[in-house]
C-alpha cells in the first residue's frame, strides 16, 4: 500500500515536487555562486594589494630608463608624474590580478549548495538531493529507491529554509596586509621621493641625477646630458680582488709537488685537527684544483684562492671518485663511513675515509700505479671478504672482539658487551634481523608478537668507564653513642636458654592449676608467685 | 528468518524511525550494565547492524567482555564465548567429528559443531591463540561459513565476531595477521572511564543489586535492520570522499600526504572503503537521515581505518602510530566541494 500512505505522494505530484525542488536548488546555486565569487574577489584583492607595493617602482623605473636612453630627446618627468606612475602601476597590477582570478574561479554547483548546507548545518542534504535528482534509478522499486525519494523529500523543507535564509553577509576581510607589504608601500614611495630630492641639484626636480646616479654623487657639475651619457656608458669596473695576503694561507708548492697521477693512497692519517682532514681531501682529490695550482705556480703569480670547502667540492668530485668497487656513499653518512674505515683497522678520520673512495684518474699511464692498484685491489678484496665473513662488523668501529652470537643464556663473562640486543650476555632478547645488520642504527629489543610495544629508546654510548677521583675519608675515633639506644636485644637470651625459660613457665602454669584449690587464699602478691619446679628439662 | 520486504518511499521513513528506536533500546539496555564508553557501545552496535565484526582493544578491567555479553543479552541471540589460549586448535572452535555410540551400541563419527557456530561470538583475547587457530576465523568472518573436511556449514545470520585483545600483555601472544585485521569492520580502543563514571561503576559492581538485561530485540529484527542499512543510498560526493580517504592511506597515491609516503608500508584495501560506507550508513540512519554524508564517513574513519595500516620501520622509529596517520589523512583530504572560506 505505498500509494495509500499519506507520506507517499502520487507519481505526478512527486515529479512536480521534484521539479519545484530543482528550481529551488538552481536558485540556491546562483546565490551560492554569487557569494563565493564575492568572497574570492575579496581574497584576490587582498592578495593583490599585498603584492602591489612591489609594482610601485615599475612604471617610474620604466619612465626613467626610457628618458635616460632617449638621450635628452624626451623631457624628464616630474616628481608628481613619477608618483602618479607608481600608483598607476600598482593599481594596474591589482586590477589585472583580480580580473584574472575572477576569470579562473568557477565554483561548482555542488560547492554552491554545500555553502548553504554548511550555513544551515543540514548535513549536506541539499547536495545529496541535487545528486539524487539526477539519478536515473530514482523511481526504482528497489529498496534504495525509497531512500532516494525520502532523502529528496527531506531536502525539500531544507531548500525552503535555505531560500528564506540569506547567506551571512560576506565578512569584509580586514584591510590588513602582510607586514612587509604594509610597510612596503610607504617605503617605496618614500624611496622614490627621497632619491628624487637627493639627486636633484638645489632641490630642483631635475631628471639628470636620475640618469647618472653613479656620477652625480661624485661631481654635481656634470649636468650636461651628453657628458652624463658618456659617463653612464663608462661603467666603473668592479673592485679588484683582495691582495694575496688576504687570502687564506695555502702552500703553493703543495700543489706543485703533488703528482697528478700519483698512486691512490688508501688512507691519509689525520693529525687530529678538525679541518686538516678536510683540507687534505680538498687539495688532493680535486684534480681541477691541482691543475689550477700548477698553472699559477708556473706563472709565478700566486692567485688568491678561496678557502677549501670540502662539502662544496664533494658533488663535483663524486663522478670521479666513483669506482666499481667502492660504492657511492652519501656525504652525511659519517657514522657509516667511520665504521667502514675502522673495520680495516685504521684510525683514520673522515678525510681519510673520503680519500679511500678516490679513484686513480688514469691508471694505465704508469706501471707503478697499476702495480699499486693491483695490490690495493687484492688488499681490498681481502678486507671485504674478511669483513663480510666476520661477525665483528657491527662492532668494528670499536675494534672489539666479535660479539657472542650464542642466544642461549649463560653466565656473564669478562669482556662481554652489555645486553642491549646486540649479542649481549643478558637475558634480553638478541635480535638477528635485518636491522642488526645496518650499521649505526640502534635497534630496540622487540619480542615477537608485540603489536604495540610502546615507546622505547636505546642510547648507545661508546665510552669507557672512567675513574672519578674522590678524597679519602679521614680516620676518626669512635665516639660514644649520643642517641637513644632503643630496643636492645638481650644477649643472654640464647636459643637454648629461651627454650629453658619457656619450659620453665609452661611447667609453672601446669603446677598451680593442680595446687590452686589447695593453696591458701592470700592477698600477699609475693605468695602468689609460681614456685619453680624441682626438675627443669633443658 | 522473517521475510524482508523492500521498503517503499513511505516505509523508508518508517524503517528509519524503527531503526532508530531499536538502536536506542539496545543501547539503553547495554548502558544499564556498561557505564560510560558511549563511543565503544555505538561502535559495537554499528558494526553489528552493518554486518561487520569488531576488534576491541584495551587493557584489562575495562569491561570489554562485559560489553559483549550485555549486547548478546540485549539482542537475544545465540551467544558463545571462546577463550583463546595458545594450545587451542582450529577444531576447537570450528568443530570436529567425535566418536559416539548410538542406540544400537554401535560407534559412529558424528560432527559436533564448535562454538564458532553461533550468532554472536566473543573471541576473548584472540591474540593468545596461534595464527593457525586465528586463521580458522578467516572464512567464517568473510564468507559466513565454515569448512571442516568436506563439510561446509553456513553460519546463521546475524553472525558477528566480537574479539578482544589486550595491548599490554604481550608475553605469549601472537599479533593478528593483516588478512584477519582487514576483516574487522572496526577496531575500537576501549579507554579508561571518565571520572564521573567511576562512582556508577563502583556502585553497580560492588553492590548487591544485580542488573538484569531485558532483550530489546531479536535476531530477525537485527537481520531486518541490516537490510535497511544496505538500502541507504550514498551520494557521489560522499563516495568520492571515501575513495579519496582510502587512497590517501596508500603510499604513493595521488592523495597521500607526505607522512603517509614516509611512514606507511601498506595502506587500506578497498575493503576499507566498503567498511567506511557501511559504517557511515548506520551513522546516517542513527542521525535520522536517509542518505550518507561525507561527515558521516569522516566520523567513522578512525575506527575503520586505524587497523588497516602497516607502519614501516621509519614510522615506528619516529613514533608514528596508525591513529596519527588516520588523523593526518583526515586533515589532508578535504571534504568534497567544501567551500573554502
Coordinates of N, CA, C and O in Angstrom, one line a residue, chain A residues 1-3 5 7-9 17 35-36 39 43 108 110-112 114-115 118 122-125 127-128 131-132 135 141-151 153-154 435 438 441-444 446-453 455, chain B residues 5-16 57 127 165 167-168 170-171 173-175 227-228 230-239 285 287-296 313 316 318-319 335-341:
Chain A
X1 N 0.8 -1.2 0.0 CA 0.0 0.0 0.0 C 0.8 1.3 0.0 O 0.7 2.1 0.8
X2 N 1.8 1.4 -0.9 CA 2.6 2.6 -0.8 C 1.9 3.8 -1.2 O 2.1 4.9 -0.6
X3 N 1.0 3.7 -2.1 CA 0.3 4.9 -2.6 C -0.8 5.4 -1.7 O -1.2 6.6 -1.7
X5 N -0.4 5.6 1.5 CA 0.2 6.2 2.6 C 0.2 7.7 2.5 O 0.4 8.3 1.3
X7 N 2.3 9.7 3.4 CA 3.7 10.1 3.2 C 4.1 9.9 1.8 O 5.1 10.4 1.3
X8 N 3.3 9.1 1.0 CA 3.7 8.8 -0.3 C 2.9 9.5 -1.3 O 1.7 9.2 -1.5
X9 N 3.4 10.5 -1.9 CA 2.5 11.2 -2.9 C 2.4 10.4 -4.2 O 3.2 9.5 -4.4
X17 N 6.9 17.9 -7.5 CA 7.7 18.3 -6.3 C 9.2 18.3 -6.6 O 9.9 19.2 -6.2
X35 N 27.9 34.5 -3.9 CA 28.6 34.7 -2.6 C 30.0 34.2 -2.7 O 30.9 34.9 -2.2
X36 N 30.2 33.1 -3.3 CA 31.6 32.5 -3.4 C 32.4 33.4 -4.3 O 33.6 33.7 -4.0
X39 N 33.4 36.4 -2.3 CA 34.5 36.1 -1.4 C 35.8 35.9 -2.1 O 36.9 36.4 -1.6
X43 N 39.3 38.1 -1.6 CA 40.5 37.4 -1.3 C 41.6 37.7 -2.3 O 42.7 38.0 -2.0
X108 N 31.8 25.2 -8.4 CA 30.9 24.1 -8.9 C 29.5 24.2 -8.3 O 29.3 24.9 -7.3
X110 N 27.9 21.9 -6.8 CA 27.8 21.2 -5.5 C 28.5 22.1 -4.5 O 28.1 22.1 -3.3
X111 N 29.5 22.8 -4.9 CA 30.1 23.7 -3.9 C 29.2 24.8 -3.5 O 29.1 25.2 -2.3
X112 N 28.4 25.4 -4.4 CA 27.5 26.4 -4.0 C 26.4 25.9 -3.1 O 26.0 26.6 -2.2
X114 N 26.8 23.2 -1.2 CA 27.4 22.9 0.1 C 27.6 24.1 1.0 O 27.6 24.0 2.2
X115 N 27.6 25.3 0.3 CA 27.7 26.5 1.1 C 26.4 26.7 2.0 O 26.5 27.0 3.1
X118 N 26.4 24.0 4.7 CA 27.2 24.3 5.9 C 26.7 25.5 6.7 O 26.9 25.6 7.9
X122 N 22.9 21.4 7.7 CA 21.9 20.4 7.3 C 22.5 19.1 6.8 O 21.8 18.3 6.2
X123 N 23.8 18.9 7.2 CA 24.4 17.7 6.9 C 24.3 17.3 5.4 O 23.9 16.2 5.0
X124 N 24.6 18.2 4.5 CA 24.7 18.0 3.1 C 23.4 17.5 2.5 O 23.4 16.8 1.5
X125 N 22.3 17.9 3.0 CA 21.0 17.4 2.5 C 20.8 18.0 1.1 O 20.3 17.4 0.2
X127 N 23.1 19.1 -1.2 CA 24.0 18.5 -2.2 C 23.5 17.1 -2.5 O 23.5 16.7 -3.7
X128 N 23.1 16.4 -1.5 CA 22.6 15.0 -1.7 C 21.4 15.0 -2.6 O 21.3 14.2 -3.5
X131 N 22.2 15.6 -6.1 CA 22.8 14.5 -6.7 C 21.7 13.4 -7.0 O 21.7 12.8 -8.1
X132 N 20.8 13.2 -6.1 CA 19.8 12.2 -6.3 C 18.8 12.5 -7.4 O 18.2 11.6 -8.0
X135 N 19.6 11.2 -10.7 CA 19.8 9.7 -10.9 C 18.6 9.2 -11.7 O 17.5 9.6 -11.6
X141 N 11.9 0.5 -7.8 CA 11.2 -0.1 -6.7 C 12.2 -0.8 -5.7 O 11.8 -1.4 -4.7
X142 N 13.4 -0.7 -6.1 CA 14.4 -1.3 -5.2 C 14.4 -0.6 -3.8 O 14.0 0.6 -3.8
X143 N 14.9 -1.2 -2.8 CA 14.9 -0.6 -1.5 C 15.6 0.8 -1.5 O 15.1 1.7 -0.8
X144 N 16.7 0.9 -2.2 CA 17.4 2.1 -2.1 C 16.6 3.3 -2.8 O 16.8 4.4 -2.5
X145 N 15.7 2.9 -3.7 CA 14.9 3.9 -4.4 C 14.0 4.7 -3.4 O 13.8 5.9 -3.4
X146 N 13.5 3.9 -2.4 CA 12.7 4.5 -1.4 C 13.5 5.5 -0.6 O 13.0 6.6 -0.2
X147 N 14.7 5.2 -0.3 CA 15.5 6.1 0.5 C 15.9 7.3 -0.4 O 16.1 8.4 0.2
X148 N 16.1 7.1 -1.7 CA 16.4 8.2 -2.5 C 15.3 9.2 -2.5 O 15.5 10.4 -2.3
X149 N 14.1 8.7 -2.6 CA 13.0 9.7 -2.6 C 12.8 10.3 -1.2 O 12.4 11.5 -1.1
X150 N 13.0 9.5 -0.2 CA 12.9 10.0 1.1 C 13.9 11.1 1.4 O 13.6 12.2 2.0
X151 N 15.1 10.9 0.9 CA 16.2 12.0 1.0 C 15.8 13.2 0.3 O 16.1 14.3 0.7
X153 N 12.8 14.2 -0.4 CA 11.7 14.9 0.3 C 12.2 15.6 1.5 O 11.7 16.6 2.0
X154 N 13.2 15.0 2.1 CA 13.8 15.5 3.3 C 14.5 16.9 3.0 O 14.5 17.8 3.8
X435 N 67.7 -5.3 10.7 CA 68.1 -4.0 11.3 C 69.5 -4.2 12.1 O 70.2 -3.2 12.2
X438 N 72.3 -3.3 9.9 CA 72.5 -1.9 9.5 C 73.4 -1.2 10.5 O 73.1 -1.2 11.7
X441 N 72.5 2.0 13.6 CA 71.1 2.2 13.9 C 70.8 1.4 15.2 O 70.8 0.1 15.1
X442 N 70.5 2.0 16.2 CA 70.2 1.3 17.4 C 68.8 0.6 17.3 O 67.9 1.2 16.8
X443 N 68.8 -0.6 17.6 CA 67.5 -1.4 17.4 C 67.0 -1.8 18.8 O 67.7 -2.4 19.5
X444 N 65.8 -1.3 19.1 CA 65.3 -1.7 20.4 C 64.9 -3.2 20.4 O 64.5 -3.7 19.4
X446 N 62.8 -6.2 20.6 CA 61.4 -6.4 20.3 C 61.1 -7.9 20.4 O 61.7 -8.7 19.8
X447 N 60.1 -8.2 21.3 CA 59.7 -9.6 21.4 C 58.7 -9.8 20.3 O 57.8 -9.0 20.1
X448 N 58.8 -10.9 19.6 CA 57.8 -11.2 18.6 C 56.4 -11.3 19.2 O 56.2 -11.9 20.2
X449 N 55.5 -10.7 18.5 CA 54.1 -10.7 18.9 C 53.8 -9.5 19.7 O 52.9 -9.5 20.6
X450 N 54.4 -8.4 19.5 CA 54.1 -7.2 20.2 C 53.6 -6.2 19.2 O 54.3 -5.5 18.5
X451 N 52.3 -6.1 19.1 CA 51.8 -5.1 18.2 C 51.9 -3.7 18.7 O 52.1 -2.7 17.9
X452 N 51.9 -3.5 19.9 CA 52.1 -2.1 20.5 C 53.1 -2.1 21.6 O 52.7 -2.1 22.7
X453 N 54.3 -2.2 21.2 CA 55.3 -2.3 22.3 C 55.6 -1.1 23.1 O 56.3 -1.1 24.1
X455 N 56.7 3.0 23.5 CA 57.9 3.8 23.1 C 59.2 3.3 23.8 O 59.1 3.0 25.0
Chain B
X5 N 11.0 -7.3 3.3 CA 10.4 -6.6 2.1 C 11.1 -5.3 1.8 O 11.6 -4.7 2.8
X6 N 11.1 -5.0 0.6 CA 11.8 -3.8 0.2 C 10.9 -2.6 0.6 O 9.8 -2.5 0.3
X7 N 11.5 -1.7 1.4 CA 10.7 -0.5 1.8 C 10.4 0.4 0.6 O 11.3 0.7 -0.2
X8 N 9.2 0.9 0.5 CA 9.0 1.9 -0.5 C 9.3 3.3 0.2 O 9.8 3.4 1.3
X9 N 9.0 4.3 -0.6 CA 9.4 5.6 -0.1 C 8.7 6.1 1.2 O 9.2 6.9 1.9
X10 N 7.6 5.5 1.4 CA 6.9 5.8 2.7 C 7.5 4.9 3.8 O 7.8 5.4 4.9
X11 N 7.7 3.7 3.5 CA 8.2 2.8 4.6 C 9.7 3.1 4.8 O 10.2 2.6 5.8
X12 N 10.3 3.8 3.9 CA 11.7 4.2 4.2 C 11.8 5.1 5.4 O 12.7 4.9 6.3
X13 N 10.8 6.0 5.5 CA 10.8 6.8 6.7 C 10.5 6.0 7.9 O 11.1 6.1 9.0
X14 N 9.5 5.1 7.7 CA 9.1 4.3 8.9 C 10.3 3.3 9.3 O 10.5 3.1 10.5
X15 N 10.9 2.8 8.3 CA 12.0 1.9 8.6 C 13.1 2.6 9.3 O 13.8 2.1 10.2
X16 N 13.4 3.8 8.9 CA 14.4 4.6 9.5 C 14.1 4.9 11.0 O 14.9 4.8 11.9
X57 N 40.0 -3.4 21.7 CA 41.4 -3.4 22.3 C 41.4 -2.5 23.5 O 41.0 -1.4 23.5
X127 N 44.3 -12.7 20.5 CA 45.8 -12.8 20.2 C 46.5 -13.8 21.0 O 47.7 -13.9 20.9
X165 N 41.3 -8.0 22.6 CA 42.7 -8.2 22.8 C 43.3 -7.2 23.7 O 42.8 -6.1 23.8
X167 N 46.4 -4.9 24.7 CA 47.7 -4.4 24.0 C 48.9 -4.4 24.9 O 50.0 -4.2 24.5
X168 N 48.7 -4.7 26.2 CA 49.8 -4.5 27.1 C 50.5 -5.9 27.3 O 51.7 -6.0 27.2
X170 N 52.0 -8.9 26.4 CA 52.5 -9.4 25.1 C 53.2 -10.7 25.2 O 53.5 -11.3 24.2
X171 N 53.4 -11.2 26.4 CA 54.1 -12.4 26.6 C 53.2 -13.6 26.1 O 52.1 -13.7 26.7
X173 N 51.8 -14.0 23.2 CA 50.7 -13.6 22.3 C 51.1 -13.6 20.9 O 52.3 -13.5 20.6
X174 N 50.2 -13.7 20.0 CA 50.5 -13.7 18.6 C 49.7 -12.5 17.9 O 48.5 -12.6 18.0
X175 N 50.4 -11.6 17.3 CA 49.6 -10.5 16.7 C 48.7 -11.0 15.6 O 49.1 -11.9 14.8
X227 N 19.3 -5.1 6.5 CA 18.8 -4.8 5.2 C 18.5 -3.3 5.0 O 18.7 -2.7 3.9
X228 N 18.0 -2.7 6.0 CA 17.7 -1.3 6.0 C 19.0 -0.5 5.8 O 19.1 0.4 5.0
X230 N 21.6 -1.5 4.3 CA 22.1 -1.7 3.0 C 21.4 -0.8 2.0 O 21.9 -0.5 0.9
X231 N 20.1 -0.5 2.3 CA 19.3 0.3 1.4 C 19.6 1.8 1.4 O 19.1 2.5 0.5
X232 N 20.4 2.2 2.3 CA 20.7 3.7 2.4 C 21.6 4.1 1.2 O 22.6 3.5 1.1
X233 N 21.1 5.0 0.5 CA 22.0 5.4 -0.7 C 23.1 6.3 -0.3 O 23.1 7.0 0.7
X234 N 24.1 6.3 -1.2 CA 25.3 7.1 -0.9 C 25.4 8.1 -2.1 O 25.5 7.6 -3.2
X235 N 25.4 9.4 -1.9 CA 25.6 10.3 -3.0 C 27.1 10.2 -3.5 O 28.0 9.7 -2.8
X236 N 27.2 10.8 -4.7 CA 28.5 10.7 -5.3 C 29.6 11.4 -4.6 O 30.8 10.9 -4.5
X237 N 29.3 12.5 -4.0 CA 30.4 13.2 -3.4 C 30.9 12.5 -2.1 O 32.1 12.5 -1.8
X238 N 30.0 11.8 -1.4 CA 30.4 11.1 -0.3 C 31.2 9.8 -0.7 O 32.2 9.5 0.0
X239 N 30.8 9.2 -1.8 CA 31.5 8.1 -2.3 C 32.9 8.5 -2.7 O 33.9 7.8 -2.4
X285 N 21.6 6.7 9.5 CA 20.3 6.3 10.0 C 20.1 6.7 11.4 O 19.0 7.1 11.8
X287 N 21.4 9.1 12.9 CA 21.2 10.6 13.0 C 19.9 11.0 12.3 O 19.7 12.2 12.1
X288 N 19.1 10.1 11.8 CA 17.8 10.5 11.2 C 17.9 10.9 9.8 O 17.0 11.7 9.4
X289 N 18.8 10.5 9.1 CA 18.9 10.9 7.7 C 18.7 9.7 6.8 O 18.9 8.5 7.2
X290 N 18.5 10.0 5.5 CA 18.2 8.9 4.6 C 19.3 8.7 3.6 O 19.2 7.9 2.6
X291 N 20.4 9.4 3.7 CA 21.5 9.3 2.8 C 22.8 9.6 3.6 O 22.7 10.3 4.6
X292 N 23.8 9.0 3.1 CA 25.1 9.2 3.8 C 25.7 10.5 3.4 O 25.6 11.0 2.3
X293 N 26.3 11.2 4.3 CA 27.0 12.4 4.1 C 28.5 12.2 4.3 O 28.9 11.2 4.9
X294 N 29.3 13.1 3.8 CA 30.7 13.0 3.9 C 31.1 13.1 5.4 O 32.1 12.5 5.8
X295 N 30.3 13.9 6.1 CA 30.6 14.0 7.6 C 30.5 12.7 8.3 O 31.2 12.4 9.2
X296 N 29.5 11.9 7.8 CA 29.4 10.5 8.4 C 30.6 9.7 8.2 O 31.1 9.0 9.1
X313 N 59.3 0.7 9.1 CA 60.3 0.9 10.1 C 60.6 2.3 10.5 O 60.8 2.7 11.6
X316 N 57.9 3.6 12.7 CA 58.0 3.1 14.0 C 59.1 3.8 14.8 O 59.0 4.1 16.0
X318 N 60.0 6.8 14.3 CA 59.6 8.1 14.6 C 58.5 8.2 15.6 O 58.0 9.3 16.0
X319 N 58.0 7.0 16.0 CA 56.9 7.0 17.0 C 55.6 7.3 16.4 O 54.6 7.7 17.1
X335 N 37.0 17.7 2.5 CA 35.6 17.3 2.2 C 35.3 17.7 0.8 O 35.6 18.8 0.4
X336 N 34.6 16.9 0.0 CA 34.3 17.2 -1.4 C 33.4 18.5 -1.4 O 32.4 18.6 -0.7
X337 N 33.8 19.3 -2.4 CA 33.0 20.6 -2.6 C 32.8 21.4 -1.4 O 31.8 22.1 -1.2
X338 N 33.8 21.3 -0.5 CA 33.7 22.1 0.7 C 34.1 23.6 0.3 O 35.2 23.8 -0.2
X339 N 33.2 24.5 0.6 CA 33.6 25.9 0.2 C 34.7 26.3 1.2 O 34.6 26.2 2.4
X340 N 35.8 26.8 0.6 CA 36.9 27.3 1.4 C 36.6 28.8 1.8 O 36.5 29.6 0.9
X341 N 36.5 29.0 3.0 CA 36.2 30.4 3.4 C 37.5 31.0 4.0 O 38.4 30.3 4.4

